[in-house]
PDB file of C-alpha atoms and ligand atoms in Angstrom:
ATOM      1  CA  UNK T1092     -14.150  36.762 -33.654  1.00  0.00           C
ATOM      2  CA  UNK T1093     -12.023  34.081 -31.917  1.00  0.00           C
ATOM      3  CA  UNK T1094     -12.097  30.430 -33.149  1.00  0.00           C
ATOM      4  CA  UNK T1095     -11.579  28.039 -30.173  1.00  0.00           C
ATOM      5  CA  UNK T1096     -10.379  24.442 -30.882  1.00  0.00           C
ATOM      6  CA  UNK T1097     -12.296  21.847 -28.804  1.00  0.00           C
ATOM      7  CA  UNK T1098     -10.393  20.287 -26.088  1.00  0.00           C
ATOM      8  CA  UNK T1099      -8.761  16.923 -26.429  1.00  0.00           C
ATOM      9  CA  UNK T1100     -10.399  14.417 -24.316  1.00  0.00           C
ATOM     10  CA  UNK T1101      -7.809  12.105 -22.758  1.00  0.00           C
ATOM     11  CA  UNK T1102      -9.391   8.899 -22.887  1.00  0.00           C
ATOM     12  CA  UNK T1103      -7.713   6.891 -19.841  1.00  0.00           C
ATOM     13  CA  UNK T1104      -9.931   3.757 -20.640  1.00  0.00           C
ATOM     14  CA  UNK T1105      -8.345   3.603 -24.185  1.00  0.00           C
ATOM     15  CA  UNK T1106      -4.881   4.402 -22.987  1.00  0.00           C
ATOM     16  CA  UNK T1107      -5.157   1.678 -20.352  1.00  0.00           C
ATOM     17  CA  UNK T1108      -6.282  -0.816 -23.074  1.00  0.00           C
ATOM     18  CA  UNK T1109      -3.259  -0.108 -24.964  1.00  0.00           C
ATOM     19  CA  UNK T1110      -0.829  -0.752 -22.130  1.00  0.00           C
ATOM     20  CA  UNK T1111      -2.904  -3.641 -20.997  1.00  0.00           C
ATOM     21  CA  UNK T1112      -2.364  -5.412 -24.581  1.00  0.00           C
ATOM     22  CA  UNK T1113       1.346  -4.559 -24.221  1.00  0.00           C
ATOM     23  CA  UNK T1114       1.259  -6.228 -20.807  1.00  0.00           C
ATOM     24  CA  UNK T1115      -0.604  -9.299 -21.814  1.00  0.00           C
ATOM     25  CA  UNK T1116       1.947 -10.177 -24.367  1.00  0.00           C
ATOM     26  CA  UNK T1117       4.484  -9.630 -21.820  1.00  0.00           C
ATOM     27  CA  UNK T1118       2.919 -11.807 -19.361  1.00  0.00           C
ATOM     28  CA  UNK T1119       2.431 -14.703 -22.127  1.00  0.00           C
ATOM     29  CA  UNK T1120       6.184 -14.383 -22.914  1.00  0.00           C
ATOM     30  CA  UNK T1121       7.136 -14.723 -19.380  1.00  0.00           C
ATOM     31  CA  UNK T1122       5.384 -17.909 -19.126  1.00  0.00           C
ATOM     32  CA  UNK T1123       6.375 -19.343 -22.352  1.00  0.00           C
ATOM     33  CA  UNK T1124      10.041 -18.511 -22.045  1.00  0.00           C
ATOM     34  CA  UNK T1125      10.527 -18.768 -18.265  1.00  0.00           C
ATOM     35  CA  UNK T1126       7.618 -20.523 -16.919  1.00  0.00           C
ATOM     36  CA  UNK T1127       6.958 -17.409 -14.803  1.00  0.00           C
ATOM     37  CA  UNK T1128       3.305 -16.367 -13.828  1.00  0.00           C
ATOM     38  CA  UNK T1129       3.178 -13.046 -11.925  1.00  0.00           C
ATOM     39  CA  UNK T1130       1.331 -13.190  -8.642  1.00  0.00           C
ATOM     40  CA  UNK T1131      -0.695 -10.455  -7.183  1.00  0.00           C
ATOM     41  CA  UNK T1132      -2.235 -10.567  -3.637  1.00  0.00           C
ATOM     42  CA  UNK T1133      -4.937  -7.937  -2.895  1.00  0.00           C
ATOM     43  CA  UNK T1134      -6.009  -7.582   0.693  1.00  0.00           C
ATOM     44  CA  UNK T1135      -9.227  -5.920   1.804  1.00  0.00           C
ATOM     45  CA  UNK T1136     -10.342  -5.277   5.410  1.00  0.00           C
ATOM     46  CA  UNK T1137     -14.050  -4.723   5.907  1.00  0.00           C
ATOM     47  CA  UNK T1138     -16.419  -3.851   3.148  1.00  0.00           C
ATOM     48  CA  UNK T1139     -16.090  -0.187   2.217  1.00  0.00           C
ATOM     49  CA  UNK T1140     -18.197  -0.042  -0.922  1.00  0.00           C
ATOM     50  CA  UNK T1141     -15.420   2.178  -2.696  1.00  0.00           C
ATOM     51  CA  UNK T1142     -12.636  -0.273  -1.735  1.00  0.00           C
ATOM     52  CA  UNK T1143     -14.827  -3.240  -2.593  1.00  0.00           C
ATOM     53  CA  UNK T1144     -15.305  -1.941  -5.925  1.00  0.00           C
ATOM     54  CA  UNK T1145     -11.595  -1.046  -6.462  1.00  0.00           C
ATOM     55  CA  UNK T1146     -10.095  -4.256  -5.262  1.00  0.00           C
ATOM     56  CA  UNK T1147     -12.708  -6.127  -7.581  1.00  0.00           C
ATOM     57  CA  UNK T1148     -11.350  -4.111 -10.394  1.00  0.00           C
ATOM     58  CA  UNK T1149      -7.788  -5.025  -9.487  1.00  0.00           C
ATOM     59  CA  UNK T1150      -8.474  -8.601  -9.221  1.00  0.00           C
ATOM     60  CA  UNK T1151     -10.299  -8.768 -12.634  1.00  0.00           C
ATOM     61  CA  UNK T1152      -7.616  -6.848 -14.365  1.00  0.00           C
ATOM     62  CA  UNK T1153      -4.980  -9.150 -13.086  1.00  0.00           C
ATOM     63  CA  UNK T1154      -6.973 -12.356 -14.135  1.00  0.00           C
ATOM     64  CA  UNK T1155      -7.590 -10.949 -17.772  1.00  0.00           C
ATOM     65  CA  UNK T1156      -3.850 -10.487 -18.178  1.00  0.00           C
ATOM     66  CA  UNK T1157      -2.898 -13.911 -17.058  1.00  0.00           C
ATOM     67  CA  UNK T1158      -1.584 -12.612 -13.634  1.00  0.00           C
ATOM     68  CA  UNK T1159      -2.236 -15.179 -10.689  1.00  0.00           C
ATOM     69  CA  UNK T1160      -4.690 -13.394  -8.241  1.00  0.00           C
ATOM     70  CA  UNK T1161      -4.885 -14.254  -4.647  1.00  0.00           C
ATOM     71  CA  UNK T1162      -7.811 -12.022  -2.985  1.00  0.00           C
ATOM     72  CA  UNK T1163      -7.890 -11.978   0.681  1.00  0.00           C
ATOM     73  CA  UNK T1164     -11.058 -10.459   2.263  1.00  0.00           C
ATOM     74  CA  UNK T1165     -10.804 -10.102   5.868  1.00  0.00           C
ATOM     75  CA  UNK T1166     -13.558  -9.163   8.467  1.00  0.00           C
ATOM     76  CA  UNK T1167     -13.927  -5.314   9.821  1.00  0.00           C
ATOM     77  CA  UNK T1168     -13.058  -6.920  13.166  1.00  0.00           C
ATOM     78  CA  UNK T1169      -9.604  -8.157  11.926  1.00  0.00           C
ATOM     79  CA  UNK T1170      -6.736  -7.449  14.487  1.00  0.00           C
ATOM     80  CA  UNK T1171      -3.554  -5.696  13.964  1.00  0.00           C
ATOM     81  CA  UNK T1172      -1.779  -8.899  14.612  1.00  0.00           C
ATOM     82  CA  UNK T1173      -3.683 -11.098  12.291  1.00  0.00           C
ATOM     83  CA  UNK T1174      -3.105  -8.475   9.253  1.00  0.00           C
ATOM     84  CA  UNK T1175       0.628  -8.205  10.026  1.00  0.00           C
ATOM     85  CA  UNK T1176       0.768 -12.003  10.047  1.00  0.00           C
ATOM     86  CA  UNK T1177      -0.928 -12.141   6.670  1.00  0.00           C
ATOM     87  CA  UNK T1178       1.381  -9.552   5.424  1.00  0.00           C
ATOM     88  CA  UNK T1179       4.424 -11.459   6.426  1.00  0.00           C
ATOM     89  CA  UNK T1180       3.033 -14.881   5.169  1.00  0.00           C
ATOM     90  CA  UNK T1181       2.360 -13.296   1.893  1.00  0.00           C
ATOM     91  CA  UNK T1182       6.152 -11.748   1.937  1.00  0.00           C
ATOM     92  CA  UNK T1183       7.390 -15.359   2.179  1.00  0.00           C
ATOM     93  CA  UNK T1184       5.082 -16.730  -0.468  1.00  0.00           C
ATOM     94  CA  UNK T1185       7.057 -17.343  -3.774  1.00  0.00           C
ATOM     95  CA  UNK T1186       4.021 -17.371  -5.813  1.00  0.00           C
ATOM     96  CA  UNK T1187       3.166 -13.810  -4.747  1.00  0.00           C
ATOM     97  CA  UNK T1188       5.160 -11.047  -6.380  1.00  0.00           C
ATOM     98  CA  UNK T1189       2.901  -8.036  -5.541  1.00  0.00           C
ATOM     99  CA  UNK T1190       1.169  -7.253  -2.308  1.00  0.00           C
ATOM    100  CA  UNK T1191      -1.637  -4.779  -2.221  1.00  0.00           C
ATOM    101  CA  UNK T1192      -3.182  -3.630   1.175  1.00  0.00           C
ATOM    102  CA  UNK T1193      -6.212  -1.468   0.159  1.00  0.00           C
ATOM    103  CA  UNK T1194      -6.465   1.571   2.011  1.00  0.00           C
ATOM    104  CA  UNK T1195      -7.929   3.165   4.110  1.00  0.00           C
ATOM    105  CA  UNK T1196      -7.907   0.543   6.659  1.00  0.00           C
ATOM    106  CA  UNK T1197     -10.542   0.490   9.404  1.00  0.00           C
ATOM    107  CA  UNK T1198      -9.650   2.912  11.968  1.00  0.00           C
ATOM    108  CA  UNK T1199      -8.633   0.488  14.837  1.00  0.00           C
ATOM    109  CA  UNK T1200      -5.592  -0.546  12.550  1.00  0.00           C
ATOM    110  CA  UNK T1201      -2.100   1.149  12.281  1.00  0.00           C
ATOM    111  CA  UNK T1202      -1.837   1.479   8.446  1.00  0.00           C
ATOM    112  CA  UNK T1203       1.705   2.807   8.614  1.00  0.00           C
ATOM    113  CA  UNK T1204       2.940  -0.233  10.623  1.00  0.00           C
ATOM    114  CA  UNK T1205       1.213  -2.458   7.933  1.00  0.00           C
ATOM    115  CA  UNK T1206       2.560  -0.694   4.802  1.00  0.00           C
ATOM    116  CA  UNK T1207       6.140  -0.642   6.314  1.00  0.00           C
ATOM    117  CA  UNK T1208       5.703  -4.431   7.009  1.00  0.00           C
ATOM    118  CA  UNK T1209       5.292  -5.325   3.135  1.00  0.00           C
ATOM    119  CA  UNK T1210       8.618  -6.304   1.545  1.00  0.00           C
ATOM    120  CA  UNK T1211       9.767  -3.408  -0.553  1.00  0.00           C
ATOM    121  CA  UNK T1212      10.376  -5.810  -3.396  1.00  0.00           C
ATOM    122  CA  UNK T1213       6.644  -6.781  -3.278  1.00  0.00           C
ATOM    123  CA  UNK T1214       5.280  -3.158  -2.715  1.00  0.00           C
ATOM    124  CA  UNK T1215       3.550  -2.955  -6.031  1.00  0.00           C
ATOM    125  CA  UNK T1216       1.701   0.296  -4.735  1.00  0.00           C
ATOM    126  CA  UNK T1217       4.884   2.006  -4.417  1.00  0.00           C
ATOM    127  CA  UNK T1218       3.862   3.340  -0.805  1.00  0.00           C
ATOM    128  CA  UNK T1219       6.815   1.929   1.271  1.00  0.00           C
ATOM    129  CA  UNK T1220       9.468   4.626   2.502  1.00  0.00           C
ATOM    130  CA  UNK T1221      12.132   2.474   0.463  1.00  0.00           C
ATOM    131  CA  UNK T1222      10.249   2.834  -2.723  1.00  0.00           C
ATOM    132  CA  UNK T1223       9.253   6.601  -2.126  1.00  0.00           C
ATOM    133  CA  UNK T1224      13.011   7.264  -1.471  1.00  0.00           C
ATOM    134  CA  UNK T1225      14.109   5.590  -4.563  1.00  0.00           C
ATOM    135  CA  UNK T1226      11.615   7.527  -6.605  1.00  0.00           C
ATOM    136  CA  UNK T1227      12.643  10.805  -4.960  1.00  0.00           C
ATOM    137  CA  UNK T1228      16.202  10.083  -6.094  1.00  0.00           C
ATOM    138  CA  UNK T1229      15.405   9.170  -9.490  1.00  0.00           C
ATOM    139  CA  UNK T1230      15.798   5.494  -9.328  1.00  0.00           C
ATOM    140  CA  UNK T1231      12.471   3.882  -8.753  1.00  0.00           C
ATOM    141  CA  UNK T1232      11.768   0.248  -8.541  1.00  0.00           C
ATOM    142  CA  UNK T1233       7.962   0.971  -8.201  1.00  0.00           C
ATOM    143  CA  UNK T1234       6.258   4.415  -8.759  1.00  0.00           C
ATOM    144  CA  UNK T1235       2.810   4.999  -7.017  1.00  0.00           C
ATOM    145  CA  UNK T1236       0.210   3.982  -9.546  1.00  0.00           C
ATOM    146  CA  UNK T1237      -2.061   7.015  -9.792  1.00  0.00           C
ATOM    147  CA  UNK T1238       0.792   9.470 -10.441  1.00  0.00           C
ATOM    148  CA  UNK T1239       2.671   6.872 -12.663  1.00  0.00           C
ATOM    149  CA  UNK T1240      -0.804   6.416 -14.624  1.00  0.00           C
ATOM    150  CA  UNK T1241      -1.079  10.375 -14.912  1.00  0.00           C
ATOM    151  CA  UNK T1242       2.653  10.567 -16.374  1.00  0.00           C
ATOM    152  CA  UNK T1243       1.562   7.912 -18.965  1.00  0.00           C
ATOM    153  CA  UNK T1244      -1.522   9.766 -19.907  1.00  0.00           C
ATOM    154  CA  UNK T1245       0.637  12.848 -20.575  1.00  0.00           C
ATOM    155  CA  UNK T1246       3.144  11.041 -22.546  1.00  0.00           C
ATOM    156  CA  UNK T1247       0.807   8.892 -24.660  1.00  0.00           C
ATOM    157  CA  UNK T1248      -1.356  11.968 -25.232  1.00  0.00           C
ATOM    158  CA  UNK T1249       1.649  13.727 -26.697  1.00  0.00           C
ATOM    159  CA  UNK T1250       1.676  16.520 -24.072  1.00  0.00           C
ATOM    160  CA  UNK T1251       4.826  18.581 -23.627  1.00  0.00           C
ATOM    161  CA  UNK T1252       5.980  18.346 -20.109  1.00  0.00           C
ATOM    162  CA  UNK T1253       9.555  19.497 -20.439  1.00  0.00           C
ATOM    163  CA  UNK T1254       9.809  22.948 -18.941  1.00  0.00           C
ATOM    164  CA  UNK T1255       5.926  23.178 -18.431  1.00  0.00           C
ATOM    165  CA  UNK T1256       4.668  24.760 -15.157  1.00  0.00           C
ATOM    166  CA  UNK T1257       2.655  21.900 -13.615  1.00  0.00           C
ATOM    167  CA  UNK T1258       0.495  22.681 -10.452  1.00  0.00           C
ATOM    168  CA  UNK T1259      -0.542  20.004  -8.532  1.00  0.00           C
ATOM    169  CA  UNK T1260      -3.552  20.507  -5.942  1.00  0.00           C
ATOM    170  CA  UNK T1261      -3.348  18.100  -3.103  1.00  0.00           C
ATOM    171  CA  UNK T1262      -0.630  16.752  -0.935  1.00  0.00           C
ATOM    172  CA  UNK T1263      -1.592  13.032  -0.085  1.00  0.00           C
ATOM    173  CA  UNK T1264       1.068  10.654   0.215  1.00  0.00           C
ATOM    174  CA  UNK T1265      -0.398   8.487  -2.723  1.00  0.00           C
ATOM    175  CA  UNK T1266      -0.980  11.242  -5.312  1.00  0.00           C
ATOM    176  CA  UNK T1267      -0.126  14.862  -4.610  1.00  0.00           C
ATOM    177  CA  UNK T1268       3.461  14.261  -3.121  1.00  0.00           C
ATOM    178  CA  UNK T1269       4.750  11.480  -5.360  1.00  0.00           C
ATOM    179  CA  UNK T1270       3.045  13.088  -8.401  1.00  0.00           C
ATOM    180  CA  UNK T1271       4.976  16.456  -7.924  1.00  0.00           C
ATOM    181  CA  UNK T1272       8.155  14.560  -7.475  1.00  0.00           C
ATOM    182  CA  UNK T1273       7.770  12.389 -10.513  1.00  0.00           C
ATOM    183  CA  UNK T1274       7.092  15.595 -12.656  1.00  0.00           C
ATOM    184  CA  UNK T1275      10.296  17.379 -11.399  1.00  0.00           C
ATOM    185  CA  UNK T1276      12.647  14.482 -12.189  1.00  0.00           C
ATOM    186  CA  UNK T1277      14.879  15.153 -15.044  1.00  0.00           C
ATOM    187  CA  UNK T1278      13.299  12.523 -17.326  1.00  0.00           C
ATOM    188  CA  UNK T1279      11.012  11.963 -20.315  1.00  0.00           C
ATOM    189  CA  UNK T1280       7.428  12.834 -19.373  1.00  0.00           C
ATOM    190  CA  UNK T1281       8.791  15.040 -16.536  1.00  0.00           C
ATOM    191  CA  UNK T1282      11.204  17.933 -16.414  1.00  0.00           C
ATOM    192  CA  UNK T1283       8.723  20.415 -15.317  1.00  0.00           C
ATOM    193  CA  UNK T1284       8.529  23.230 -12.849  1.00  0.00           C
ATOM    194  CA  UNK T1285       6.412  22.238 -10.171  1.00  0.00           C
ATOM    195  CA  UNK T1286       4.307  24.070  -7.692  1.00  0.00           C
ATOM    196  CA  UNK T1287       2.097  22.146  -5.081  1.00  0.00           C
ATOM    197  CA  UNK T1288      -1.025  23.629  -3.815  1.00  0.00           C
ATOM    198  CA  UNK T1289      -2.986  22.607  -0.771  1.00  0.00           C
ATOM    199  CA  UNK T1290      -5.455  23.661   1.940  1.00  0.00           C
ATOM    200  CA  UNK T1291      -2.924  26.019   3.408  1.00  0.00           C
ATOM    201  CA  UNK T1292      -2.241  27.773   0.124  1.00  0.00           C
ATOM    202  CA  UNK T1293      -3.448  31.459   0.315  1.00  0.00           C
ATOM    203  CA  UNK T1294      -4.656  31.883  -3.204  1.00  0.00           C
ATOM    204  CA  UNK T1295      -4.516  28.632  -5.242  1.00  0.00           C
ATOM    205  CA  UNK T1296      -5.871  30.502  -8.449  1.00  0.00           C
ATOM    206  CA  UNK T1297      -2.673  32.737  -8.305  1.00  0.00           C
ATOM    207  CA  UNK T1298      -0.694  29.492  -9.237  1.00  0.00           C
ATOM    208  CA  UNK T1299      -3.271  27.715 -11.448  1.00  0.00           C
ATOM    209  CA  UNK T1300      -3.812  30.706 -13.751  1.00  0.00           C
ATOM    210  CA  UNK T1301      -0.255  30.430 -14.542  1.00  0.00           C
ATOM    211  CA  UNK T1302      -0.168  26.589 -15.142  1.00  0.00           C
ATOM    212  CA  UNK T1303       0.466  24.764 -18.262  1.00  0.00           C
ATOM    213  CA  UNK T1304      -0.605  21.700 -16.806  1.00  0.00           C
ATOM    214  CA  UNK T1305      -3.015  21.033 -13.424  1.00  0.00           C
ATOM    215  CA  UNK T1306      -3.208  17.979 -11.635  1.00  0.00           C
ATOM    216  CA  UNK T1307      -6.240  17.928  -9.350  1.00  0.00           C
ATOM    217  CA  UNK T1308      -6.395  15.835  -6.361  1.00  0.00           C
ATOM    218  CA  UNK T1309      -8.104  17.906  -4.003  1.00  0.00           C
ATOM    219  CA  UNK T1310     -11.023  15.476  -2.941  1.00  0.00           C
ATOM    220  CA  UNK T1311     -13.835  17.735  -3.517  1.00  0.00           C
ATOM    221  CA  UNK T1312     -16.222  18.788  -6.452  1.00  0.00           C
ATOM    222  CA  UNK T1313     -15.430  21.914  -8.263  1.00  0.00           C
ATOM    223  CA  UNK T1314     -12.096  22.472  -6.502  1.00  0.00           C
ATOM    224  CA  UNK T1315     -11.003  23.940  -9.995  1.00  0.00           C
ATOM    225  CA  UNK T1316     -13.336  26.187 -11.894  1.00  0.00           C
ATOM    226  CA  UNK T1317     -13.008  27.964 -15.121  1.00  0.00           C
ATOM    227  CA  UNK T1318     -11.986  31.474 -13.699  1.00  0.00           C
ATOM    228  CA  UNK T1319      -8.862  29.637 -12.164  1.00  0.00           C
ATOM    229  CA  UNK T1320      -7.392  28.475 -15.477  1.00  0.00           C
ATOM    230  CA  UNK T1321      -5.601  30.008 -18.622  1.00  0.00           C
ATOM    231  CA  UNK T1322      -6.899  29.205 -22.114  1.00  0.00           C
ATOM    232  CA  UNK T1323      -5.093  26.158 -23.516  1.00  0.00           C
ATOM    233  CA  UNK T1324      -4.363  24.476 -20.094  1.00  0.00           C
ATOM    234  CA  UNK T1325      -4.003  20.783 -19.781  1.00  0.00           C
ATOM    235  CA  UNK T1326      -6.264  19.363 -16.701  1.00  0.00           C
ATOM    236  CA  UNK T1327      -5.989  16.025 -15.101  1.00  0.00           C
ATOM    237  CA  UNK T1328      -8.683  15.233 -12.763  1.00  0.00           C
ATOM    238  CA  UNK T1329      -7.923  12.669  -9.885  1.00  0.00           C
ATOM    239  CA  UNK T1330     -11.119  13.239  -8.201  1.00  0.00           C
ATOM    240  CA  UNK T1331     -13.451  10.421  -7.661  1.00  0.00           C
ATOM    241  CA  UNK T1332     -16.601  12.102  -5.588  1.00  0.00           C
ATOM    242  CA  UNK T1333     -19.704  10.010  -5.129  1.00  0.00           C
ATOM    243  CA  UNK T1334     -22.626  12.559  -5.520  1.00  0.00           C
ATOM    244  CA  UNK T1335     -25.571  10.245  -5.439  1.00  0.00           C
ATOM    245  CA  UNK T1336     -27.228   7.227  -6.944  1.00  0.00           C
ATOM    246  CA  UNK T1337     -28.761   6.642 -10.392  1.00  0.00           C
ATOM    247  CA  UNK T1338     -32.101   5.204 -10.764  1.00  0.00           C
ATOM    248  CA  UNK T1339     -30.385   1.874 -11.525  1.00  0.00           C
ATOM    249  CA  UNK T1340     -28.547   1.850  -8.139  1.00  0.00           C
ATOM    250  CA  UNK T1341     -25.018   2.945  -9.337  1.00  0.00           C
ATOM    251  CA  UNK T1342     -23.019   5.595  -7.822  1.00  0.00           C
ATOM    252  CA  UNK T1343     -22.880   8.913  -9.554  1.00  0.00           C
ATOM    253  CA  UNK T1344     -19.315  10.075  -9.872  1.00  0.00           C
ATOM    254  CA  UNK T1345     -17.826  13.550 -10.464  1.00  0.00           C
ATOM    255  CA  UNK T1346     -14.335  14.677 -10.443  1.00  0.00           C
ATOM    256  CA  UNK T1347     -12.669  17.647  -8.604  1.00  0.00           C
ATOM    257  CA  UNK T1348     -12.977  19.846 -11.680  1.00  0.00           C
ATOM    258  CA  UNK T1349     -15.818  21.936 -12.785  1.00  0.00           C
ATOM    259  CA  UNK T1350     -15.769  19.741 -15.965  1.00  0.00           C
ATOM    260  CA  UNK T1351     -17.880  21.597 -18.941  1.00  0.00           C
ATOM    261  CA  UNK T1352     -16.731  24.934 -18.198  1.00  0.00           C
ATOM    262  CA  UNK T1353     -13.127  24.133 -17.809  1.00  0.00           C
ATOM    263  CA  UNK T1354     -13.340  21.963 -20.895  1.00  0.00           C
ATOM    264  CA  UNK T1355     -14.273  24.988 -22.812  1.00  0.00           C
ATOM    265  CA  UNK T1356     -10.880  26.810 -22.009  1.00  0.00           C
ATOM    266  CA  UNK T1357      -8.791  23.707 -21.962  1.00  0.00           C
ATOM    267  CA  UNK T1358      -6.443  22.329 -24.714  1.00  0.00           C
ATOM    268  CA  UNK T1359      -6.993  18.757 -23.088  1.00  0.00           C
ATOM    269  CA  UNK T1360      -8.705  17.418 -20.036  1.00  0.00           C
ATOM    270  CA  UNK T1361      -9.545  13.943 -18.431  1.00  0.00           C
ATOM    271  CA  UNK T1362     -13.152  12.847 -17.795  1.00  0.00           C
ATOM    272  CA  UNK T1363     -14.436  11.304 -14.828  1.00  0.00           C
ATOM    273  CA  UNK T1364     -15.082   8.288 -15.063  1.00  0.00           C
ATOM    274  CA  UNK T1365     -12.859   7.052 -17.850  1.00  0.00           C
ATOM    275  CA  UNK T1366      -9.756   9.160 -16.983  1.00  0.00           C
ATOM    276  CA  UNK T1367      -7.393   8.668 -14.497  1.00  0.00           C
ATOM    277  CA  UNK T1368      -9.324   5.798 -12.872  1.00  0.00           C
ATOM    278  CA  UNK T1369      -8.348   3.131 -15.238  1.00  0.00           C
ATOM    279  CA  UNK T1370      -4.829   3.999 -15.505  1.00  0.00           C
ATOM    280  CA  UNK T1371      -4.316   3.371 -11.484  1.00  0.00           C
ATOM    281  CA  UNK T1372      -5.126  -0.275 -11.875  1.00  0.00           C
ATOM    282  CA  UNK T1373      -3.153  -0.629 -15.043  1.00  0.00           C
ATOM    283  CA  UNK T1374       0.082   0.783 -13.413  1.00  0.00           C
ATOM    284  CA  UNK T1375      -0.725  -1.785 -10.721  1.00  0.00           C
ATOM    285  CA  UNK T1376      -0.387  -4.480 -13.318  1.00  0.00           C
ATOM    286  CA  UNK T1377       2.758  -2.900 -14.697  1.00  0.00           C
ATOM    287  CA  UNK T1378       4.325  -2.707 -11.427  1.00  0.00           C
ATOM    288  CA  UNK T1379       3.237  -6.476 -10.441  1.00  0.00           C
ATOM    289  CA  UNK T1380       4.838  -7.694 -13.976  1.00  0.00           C
ATOM    290  CA  UNK T1381       7.875  -5.590 -12.945  1.00  0.00           C
ATOM    291  CA  UNK T1382       7.976  -7.385  -9.673  1.00  0.00           C
ATOM    292  CA  UNK T1383       7.892 -10.850 -10.933  1.00  0.00           C
ATOM    293  CA  UNK T1384      10.717  -9.941 -13.344  1.00  0.00           C
ATOM    294  CA  UNK T1385      12.878  -8.476 -10.511  1.00  0.00           C
ATOM    295  CA  UNK T1386      12.410 -11.701  -8.448  1.00  0.00           C
ATOM    296  CA  UNK T1387      13.418 -13.675 -11.478  1.00  0.00           C
ATOM    297  CA  UNK T1388      16.556 -11.517 -12.027  1.00  0.00           C
ATOM    298  CA  UNK T1389      15.039 -10.300 -15.346  1.00  0.00           C
ATOM    299  CA  UNK T1390      14.799  -6.553 -14.501  1.00  0.00           C
TER     300      UNK T1390
HETATM  301  N1  GUN F1200      -6.861   3.511  -1.730  1.00  0.00           N
HETATM  302  C1  GUN F1200      -7.083   4.344  -2.723  1.00  0.00           C
HETATM  303  N2  GUN F1200      -6.104   4.360  -4.026  1.00  0.00           N
HETATM  304  C2  GUN F1200      -5.158   3.107  -3.509  1.00  0.00           C
HETATM  305  C3  GUN F1200      -4.288   2.520  -4.069  1.00  0.00           C
HETATM  306  O1  GUN F1200      -3.772   2.999  -5.221  1.00  0.00           O
HETATM  307  N3  GUN F1200      -3.621   1.528  -3.469  1.00  0.00           N
HETATM  308  C4  GUN F1200      -4.268   1.084  -2.295  1.00  0.00           C
HETATM  309  N4  GUN F1200      -3.692  -0.031  -1.727  1.00  0.00           N
HETATM  310  N5  GUN F1200      -5.157   1.586  -1.646  1.00  0.00           N
HETATM  311  C5  GUN F1200      -5.764   2.517  -2.205  1.00  0.00           C
END
């Protein structure tokens, strides 16, 4: 007879709340001691429902922490020139420490040009090649928010990463690639052996069955099923898939992991919603406060 211990559910909402409490104190102290109020500009082009919901969450989180929030909602018809001009204005605005342009942008706009135009010292998303390069050499100013949040989830849940085999499924510029890079750094909460799997990988389960920690950012439901994992694995689900509407009109969300069967085998797992999602916003706040401190010569 085997006795199995139920998986630890890694509660991103709770861990987020802890970090936000710490940040709230830091923001209050910055104001009291130095008269500094960190400022975050969020730029949304168009009205993609997921993007509207993310930007609203970011704006609310900033306000709740005492961060100045400057939200710019631009019409779908915004031109490249108008968007570039706004970025340059925000680059030169001393009240603004962090600039976030929500992606994806409408198809007619050149995302790369826009992201490159953001002053790297205000790039609180950590998307600028300057910041990605600094991350890669182990000297980051701003880590991309979702991977940084995942690292915090692991650290604050007491999960050993040192020497662990971490398998990342997905190679996007905002999650998979930076996440793999963060986990291989010779640092606390990292120092792992990292494998990246993607749509070109021949047999993903060959790698996932050997993994101690699996980070799934594949962008489709049930990308990770129970037969693909070993008992005792730690699973981080980055997926946000809208699979329908509830009777009250709310989007029904599922992650990329076949949650119930994988949970049966796992030592720890993140739920969707309430796992990685809240951490992304929280790490954006962490980066915004850091940007304000950097601008004042305090970091
Ligand atoms: N779209 C999806 N995630 C993100 C994010 O973290 N930042 C921005 N700017 N856009 C996103």
